[in-house]
Amino acid sequence: MKSCFESGLLFFFFCIGQSISFVKENLPLPTYSTILFTNRIEKKLKYATEKRLKREFRKKRSSKQSEVSRKREFEIVDAGFDFVFGIDEAGRGSIAGPVVISAVHIPRNATIQIEGLKDSKQIREESAWSTVLVSPQRIDELNIQESILQGMSEACSIMTSRVDSNMNRAVSGIKEFHYDDKGIYFASNCDQETNISNAYALIDGNQVPKSISCEAEAITGGDGSEACIAAASIISKVTLDRIMNEYAIEHHNYNFNTNKGYKTLSHVKAIRTWGCLQIHRKTFDPIKFMSFDENGKLVNEKSWKRGRMKVKQRR
């Protein structure tokens, strides 16, 4: 009886062993190359998803341009304010170049149409505007949000107090402007002899600068609903594009004419290969994880992976 039980038990374990062998031969466990391939597929899917979401966001934002109006602006004027202007920025997420803040006032009797807000030349010709540039060094010193708020305050001061500025001139080239001690440069076409005492600013976003020199309100998504903010957005973007195009000529290895200073794979690769420039923002990812020598060349790079920090030594 005992030998019969032992024989059955041995046969049972023999069957299990054969099953495991069959699984191993026909369904092999994932190898390192298999895991690596799977990770690459996941990254590509994630990247494709992000591109799709960005494309949908751009379409949604573009459709909003048809909803742009001056209703809120005229309500403020009817409430007793003489001078209403919009403020918006460009370059918040860049890892190179300045952040650009513009303020635009469109006269009530201006011939410019809502559809013409995409034409920066027409906006400059028919509107009062000011443009402020905040240097990368100032951004690293304060942080991007505080730098934008400071730039908005400066743009507002130019529009209302008509402080001494580079009059009747747009920011047309990197060799034409120099930052002041605060890391600020600004240009305007406003009449310096006119002082505006009853002004109101419409700001794109959810925060109003504490030191702003006039009444103001923040409008989330204002560049898609308010004409003056949409005009300021166009001026900021065109100005930033012009600046980065000139940087592309001076530093042709970084493709600033295509990435506009934003973080792309080719841009990060150029930083690793050719080094960090003065116009790069040192506190932005991934530059903040990199160490450079006195010539700006990459020495090592810190990267976070699986909860541990690894250092890639440059050979």
CSV table of N, CA and C in Angstrom, one decimal, residues 68-154:
chain,number,residue,atom,x,y,z
A,68,VAL,N,-13.1,84.8,-29.8
A,68,VAL,CA,-12.5,86.0,-29.2
A,68,VAL,C,-13.4,87.2,-29.5
A,69,SER,N,-13.5,88.0,-28.4
A,69,SER,CA,-14.4,89.2,-28.6
A,69,SER,C,-13.8,90.3,-27.7
A,70,ARG,N,-14.5,91.5,-27.8
A,70,ARG,CA,-14.1,92.6,-27.0
A,70,ARG,C,-15.2,93.0,-26.0
A,71,LYS,N,-16.0,92.0,-25.7
A,71,LYS,CA,-17.2,92.3,-24.8
A,71,LYS,C,-16.7,92.7,-23.5
A,72,ARG,N,-15.9,92.0,-22.8
A,72,ARG,CA,-15.4,92.3,-21.5
A,72,ARG,C,-14.7,93.6,-21.5
A,73,GLU,N,-13.9,93.9,-22.5
A,73,GLU,CA,-13.1,95.1,-22.6
A,73,GLU,C,-14.0,96.3,-22.7
A,74,PHE,N,-15.1,96.2,-23.5
A,74,PHE,CA,-16.0,97.3,-23.6
A,74,PHE,C,-16.8,97.5,-22.3
A,75,GLU,N,-17.1,96.4,-21.6
A,75,GLU,CA,-17.8,96.6,-20.3
A,75,GLU,C,-17.0,97.4,-19.3
A,76,ILE,N,-15.7,97.1,-19.3
A,76,ILE,CA,-14.8,97.9,-18.4
A,76,ILE,C,-14.7,99.3,-18.8
A,77,VAL,N,-14.7,99.6,-20.1
A,77,VAL,CA,-14.6,101.0,-20.6
A,77,VAL,C,-15.9,101.7,-20.2
A,78,ASP,N,-17.1,101.0,-20.4
A,78,ASP,CA,-18.3,101.6,-20.0
A,78,ASP,C,-18.5,101.8,-18.5
A,79,ALA,N,-17.7,101.1,-17.7
A,79,ALA,CA,-17.7,101.3,-16.3
A,79,ALA,C,-16.9,102.5,-15.8
A,80,GLY,N,-16.2,103.1,-16.7
A,80,GLY,CA,-15.5,104.3,-16.4
A,80,GLY,C,-14.0,104.3,-16.6
A,81,PHE,N,-13.4,103.2,-17.1
A,81,PHE,CA,-12.0,103.1,-17.3
A,81,PHE,C,-11.7,103.6,-18.7
A,82,ASP,N,-10.7,104.4,-18.9
A,82,ASP,CA,-10.3,105.0,-20.2
A,82,ASP,C,-9.4,104.2,-21.0
A,83,PHE,N,-8.6,103.3,-20.4
A,83,PHE,CA,-7.5,102.6,-21.1
A,83,PHE,C,-7.5,101.2,-20.6
A,84,VAL,N,-7.9,100.3,-21.5
A,84,VAL,CA,-7.9,98.8,-21.2
A,84,VAL,C,-6.9,98.1,-22.1
A,85,PHE,N,-6.1,97.3,-21.5
A,85,PHE,CA,-5.1,96.6,-22.3
A,85,PHE,C,-4.9,95.1,-21.8
A,86,GLY,N,-4.5,94.3,-22.7
A,86,GLY,CA,-4.3,92.9,-22.3
A,86,GLY,C,-2.8,92.6,-22.2
A,87,ILE,N,-2.5,91.6,-21.3
A,87,ILE,CA,-1.1,91.2,-21.1
A,87,ILE,C,-1.0,89.6,-21.2
A,88,ASP,N,0.0,89.2,-21.9
A,88,ASP,CA,0.3,87.8,-22.0
A,88,ASP,C,1.8,87.5,-22.2
A,89,GLU,N,2.2,86.3,-22.1
A,89,GLU,CA,3.6,86.0,-22.2
A,89,GLU,C,3.9,84.8,-23.1
A,90,ALA,N,5.1,84.6,-23.5
A,90,ALA,CA,5.6,83.5,-24.3
A,90,ALA,C,6.9,83.1,-23.8
A,91,GLY,N,7.2,81.8,-23.8
A,91,GLY,CA,8.5,81.2,-23.4
A,91,GLY,C,8.5,80.7,-22.0
A,92,ARG,N,7.3,80.5,-21.4
A,92,ARG,CA,7.3,80.0,-20.0
A,92,ARG,C,8.0,78.7,-19.8
A,93,GLY,N,7.8,77.8,-20.8
A,93,GLY,CA,8.3,76.4,-20.7
A,93,GLY,C,9.7,76.2,-21.4
A,94,SER,N,10.2,77.2,-21.9
A,94,SER,CA,11.5,77.1,-22.6
A,94,SER,C,12.6,76.8,-21.6
A,95,ILE,N,13.7,76.2,-22.1
A,95,ILE,CA,14.9,76.0,-21.3
A,95,ILE,C,16.0,76.9,-21.8
A,96,ALA,N,15.7,77.7,-22.8
A,96,ALA,CA,16.7,78.7,-23.3
A,96,ALA,C,16.0,79.9,-23.7
A,97,GLY,N,16.7,81.1,-23.6
A,97,GLY,CA,16.2,82.3,-24.0
A,97,GLY,C,15.4,83.0,-23.0
A,98,PRO,N,15.0,84.3,-23.2
A,98,PRO,CA,14.2,85.0,-22.2
A,98,PRO,C,12.7,84.6,-22.2
A,99,VAL,N,12.0,85.1,-21.2
A,99,VAL,CA,10.6,85.0,-21.3
A,99,VAL,C,10.1,86.4,-21.7
A,100,VAL,N,9.1,86.4,-22.6
A,100,VAL,CA,8.7,87.6,-23.3
A,100,VAL,C,7.2,87.9,-22.8
A,101,ILE,N,7.0,89.2,-22.3
A,101,ILE,CA,5.7,89.6,-21.8
A,101,ILE,C,5.3,90.8,-22.6
A,102,SER,N,4.1,90.8,-23.2
A,102,SER,CA,3.7,92.0,-23.9
A,102,SER,C,2.3,92.5,-23.4
A,103,ALA,N,2.1,93.8,-23.6
A,103,ALA,CA,0.9,94.4,-23.2
A,103,ALA,C,0.4,95.2,-24.5
A,104,VAL,N,-0.9,95.0,-24.8
A,104,VAL,CA,-1.5,95.6,-26.0
A,104,VAL,C,-2.8,96.3,-25.7
A,105,HIS,N,-2.9,97.5,-26.1
A,105,HIS,CA,-4.2,98.3,-26.1
A,105,HIS,C,-4.7,98.5,-27.5
A,106,ILE,N,-5.9,98.0,-27.8
A,106,ILE,CA,-6.5,98.2,-29.1
A,106,ILE,C,-7.5,99.3,-29.0
A,107,PRO,N,-7.3,100.5,-29.6
A,107,PRO,CA,-8.3,101.6,-29.6
A,107,PRO,C,-9.7,101.1,-30.0
A,108,ARG,N,-10.7,101.7,-29.4
A,108,ARG,CA,-12.1,101.3,-29.6
A,108,ARG,C,-12.4,101.5,-31.1
A,109,ASN,N,-11.9,102.5,-31.7
A,109,ASN,CA,-12.3,102.8,-33.1
A,109,ASN,C,-11.2,102.2,-34.1
A,110,ALA,N,-10.4,101.3,-33.6
A,110,ALA,CA,-9.4,100.7,-34.5
A,110,ALA,C,-10.0,99.9,-35.6
A,111,THR,N,-9.4,99.9,-36.8
A,111,THR,CA,-9.9,99.2,-37.9
A,111,THR,C,-9.6,97.7,-37.9
A,112,ILE,N,-8.7,97.3,-37.0
A,112,ILE,CA,-8.3,95.9,-36.9
A,112,ILE,C,-9.4,95.1,-36.6
A,113,GLN,N,-9.6,93.9,-37.2
A,113,GLN,CA,-10.7,93.0,-37.0
A,113,GLN,C,-10.2,91.8,-36.1
A,114,ILE,N,-11.1,91.1,-35.6
A,114,ILE,CA,-10.7,89.9,-34.7
A,114,ILE,C,-9.9,89.0,-35.5
A,115,GLU,N,-10.2,88.8,-36.8
A,115,GLU,CA,-9.4,87.9,-37.7
A,115,GLU,C,-8.0,88.4,-37.9
A,116,GLY,N,-7.8,89.7,-37.8
A,116,GLY,CA,-6.5,90.3,-38.0
A,116,GLY,C,-5.6,90.2,-36.8
A,117,LEU,N,-6.0,89.6,-35.7
A,117,LEU,CA,-5.2,89.5,-34.5
A,117,LEU,C,-4.0,88.5,-34.7
A,118,LYS,N,-4.0,87.7,-35.8
A,118,LYS,CA,-2.9,86.9,-36.1
A,118,LYS,C,-1.8,87.6,-36.8
A,119,ASP,N,-2.0,88.8,-37.2
A,119,ASP,CA,-1.0,89.6,-37.9
A,119,ASP,C,-0.3,90.6,-37.0
A,120,SER,N,0.9,90.2,-36.6
A,120,SER,CA,1.6,91.0,-35.6
A,120,SER,C,1.9,92.4,-36.1
A,121,LYS,N,2.2,92.5,-37.4
A,121,LYS,CA,2.5,93.8,-38.0
A,121,LYS,C,1.3,94.8,-37.9
A,122,GLN,N,0.1,94.3,-38.2
A,122,GLN,CA,-1.1,95.1,-38.1
A,122,GLN,C,-1.4,95.5,-36.7
A,123,ILE,N,-1.1,94.6,-35.7
A,123,ILE,CA,-1.3,94.9,-34.3
A,123,ILE,C,-0.4,96.0,-33.9
A,124,ARG,N,0.8,96.0,-34.3
A,124,ARG,CA,1.8,97.0,-33.9
A,124,ARG,C,1.5,98.4,-34.5
A,125,GLU,N,0.9,98.3,-35.7
A,125,GLU,CA,0.6,99.6,-36.4
A,125,GLU,C,-0.6,100.3,-35.9
A,126,GLU,N,-1.6,99.5,-35.4
A,126,GLU,CA,-2.9,100.1,-35.0
A,126,GLU,C,-3.1,100.1,-33.5
A,127,SER,N,-2.1,99.6,-32.7
A,127,SER,CA,-2.3,99.5,-31.3
A,127,SER,C,-1.2,100.1,-30.5
A,128,ALA,N,-1.4,100.4,-29.2
A,128,ALA,CA,-0.4,100.8,-28.3
A,128,ALA,C,0.1,99.5,-27.6
A,129,TRP,N,1.5,99.4,-27.6
A,129,TRP,CA,2.0,98.1,-27.1
A,129,TRP,C,3.3,98.4,-26.4
A,130,SER,N,3.6,97.4,-25.5
A,130,SER,CA,4.9,97.4,-24.8
A,130,SER,C,5.4,95.9,-24.7
A,131,THR,N,6.7,95.7,-24.8
A,131,THR,CA,7.2,94.3,-24.7
A,131,THR,C,8.3,94.3,-23.7
A,132,VAL,N,8.3,93.3,-22.8
A,132,VAL,CA,9.3,93.2,-21.8
A,132,VAL,C,10.0,91.9,-21.9
A,133,LEU,N,11.3,91.9,-21.9
A,133,LEU,CA,12.1,90.6,-21.9
A,133,LEU,C,12.8,90.4,-20.5
A,134,VAL,N,12.6,89.2,-20.0
A,134,VAL,CA,13.3,88.9,-18.7
A,134,VAL,C,14.4,87.9,-19.0
A,135,SER,N,15.6,88.2,-18.6
A,135,SER,CA,16.8,87.4,-19.0
A,135,SER,C,16.7,86.0,-18.3
A,136,PRO,N,17.4,85.0,-18.9
A,136,PRO,CA,17.5,83.7,-18.3
A,136,PRO,C,18.1,83.7,-16.9
A,137,GLN,N,19.1,84.6,-16.7
A,137,GLN,CA,19.8,84.7,-15.4
A,137,GLN,C,18.8,85.2,-14.3
A,138,ARG,N,17.9,86.1,-14.7
A,138,ARG,CA,16.9,86.6,-13.8
A,138,ARG,C,15.9,85.5,-13.5
A,139,ILE,N,15.5,84.7,-14.5
A,139,ILE,CA,14.6,83.6,-14.3
A,139,ILE,C,15.2,82.6,-13.3
A,140,ASP,N,16.5,82.3,-13.5
A,140,ASP,CA,17.1,81.4,-12.5
A,140,ASP,C,17.2,81.9,-11.1
A,141,GLU,N,17.3,83.2,-11.0
A,141,GLU,CA,17.4,83.9,-9.7
A,141,GLU,C,16.1,83.9,-9.0
A,142,LEU,N,15.0,84.2,-9.7
A,142,LEU,CA,13.7,84.3,-9.1
A,142,LEU,C,12.8,83.1,-9.1
A,143,ASN,N,12.8,82.4,-10.2
A,143,ASN,CA,11.9,81.3,-10.7
A,143,ASN,C,11.0,81.9,-11.8
A,144,ILE,N,10.5,81.0,-12.6
A,144,ILE,CA,9.8,81.5,-13.8
A,144,ILE,C,8.5,82.2,-13.5
A,145,GLN,N,7.8,81.8,-12.5
A,145,GLN,CA,6.5,82.5,-12.2
A,145,GLN,C,6.7,83.9,-11.7
A,146,GLU,N,7.7,84.1,-10.8
A,146,GLU,CA,8.0,85.4,-10.3
A,146,GLU,C,8.6,86.3,-11.4
A,147,SER,N,9.3,85.7,-12.3
A,147,SER,CA,9.9,86.5,-13.4
A,147,SER,C,8.8,87.0,-14.3
A,148,ILE,N,7.8,86.2,-14.6
A,148,ILE,CA,6.7,86.6,-15.4
A,148,ILE,C,5.9,87.7,-14.7
A,149,LEU,N,5.6,87.5,-13.4
A,149,LEU,CA,4.9,88.5,-12.7
A,149,LEU,C,5.6,89.9,-12.7
A,150,GLN,N,6.9,89.8,-12.5
A,150,GLN,CA,7.7,91.0,-12.6
A,150,GLN,C,7.6,91.7,-14.0
A,151,GLY,N,7.8,90.8,-15.0
A,151,GLY,CA,7.7,91.4,-16.4
A,151,GLY,C,6.3,92.0,-16.6
A,152,MET,N,5.2,91.4,-16.1
A,152,MET,CA,3.9,91.9,-16.3
A,152,MET,C,3.8,93.3,-15.6
A,153,SER,N,4.4,93.4,-14.4
A,153,SER,CA,4.3,94.7,-13.7
A,153,SER,C,5.1,95.8,-14.5
A,154,GLU,N,6.2,95.4,-15.1
A,154,GLU,CA,7.0,96.3,-15.9
A,154,GLU,C,6.2,96.7,-17.1
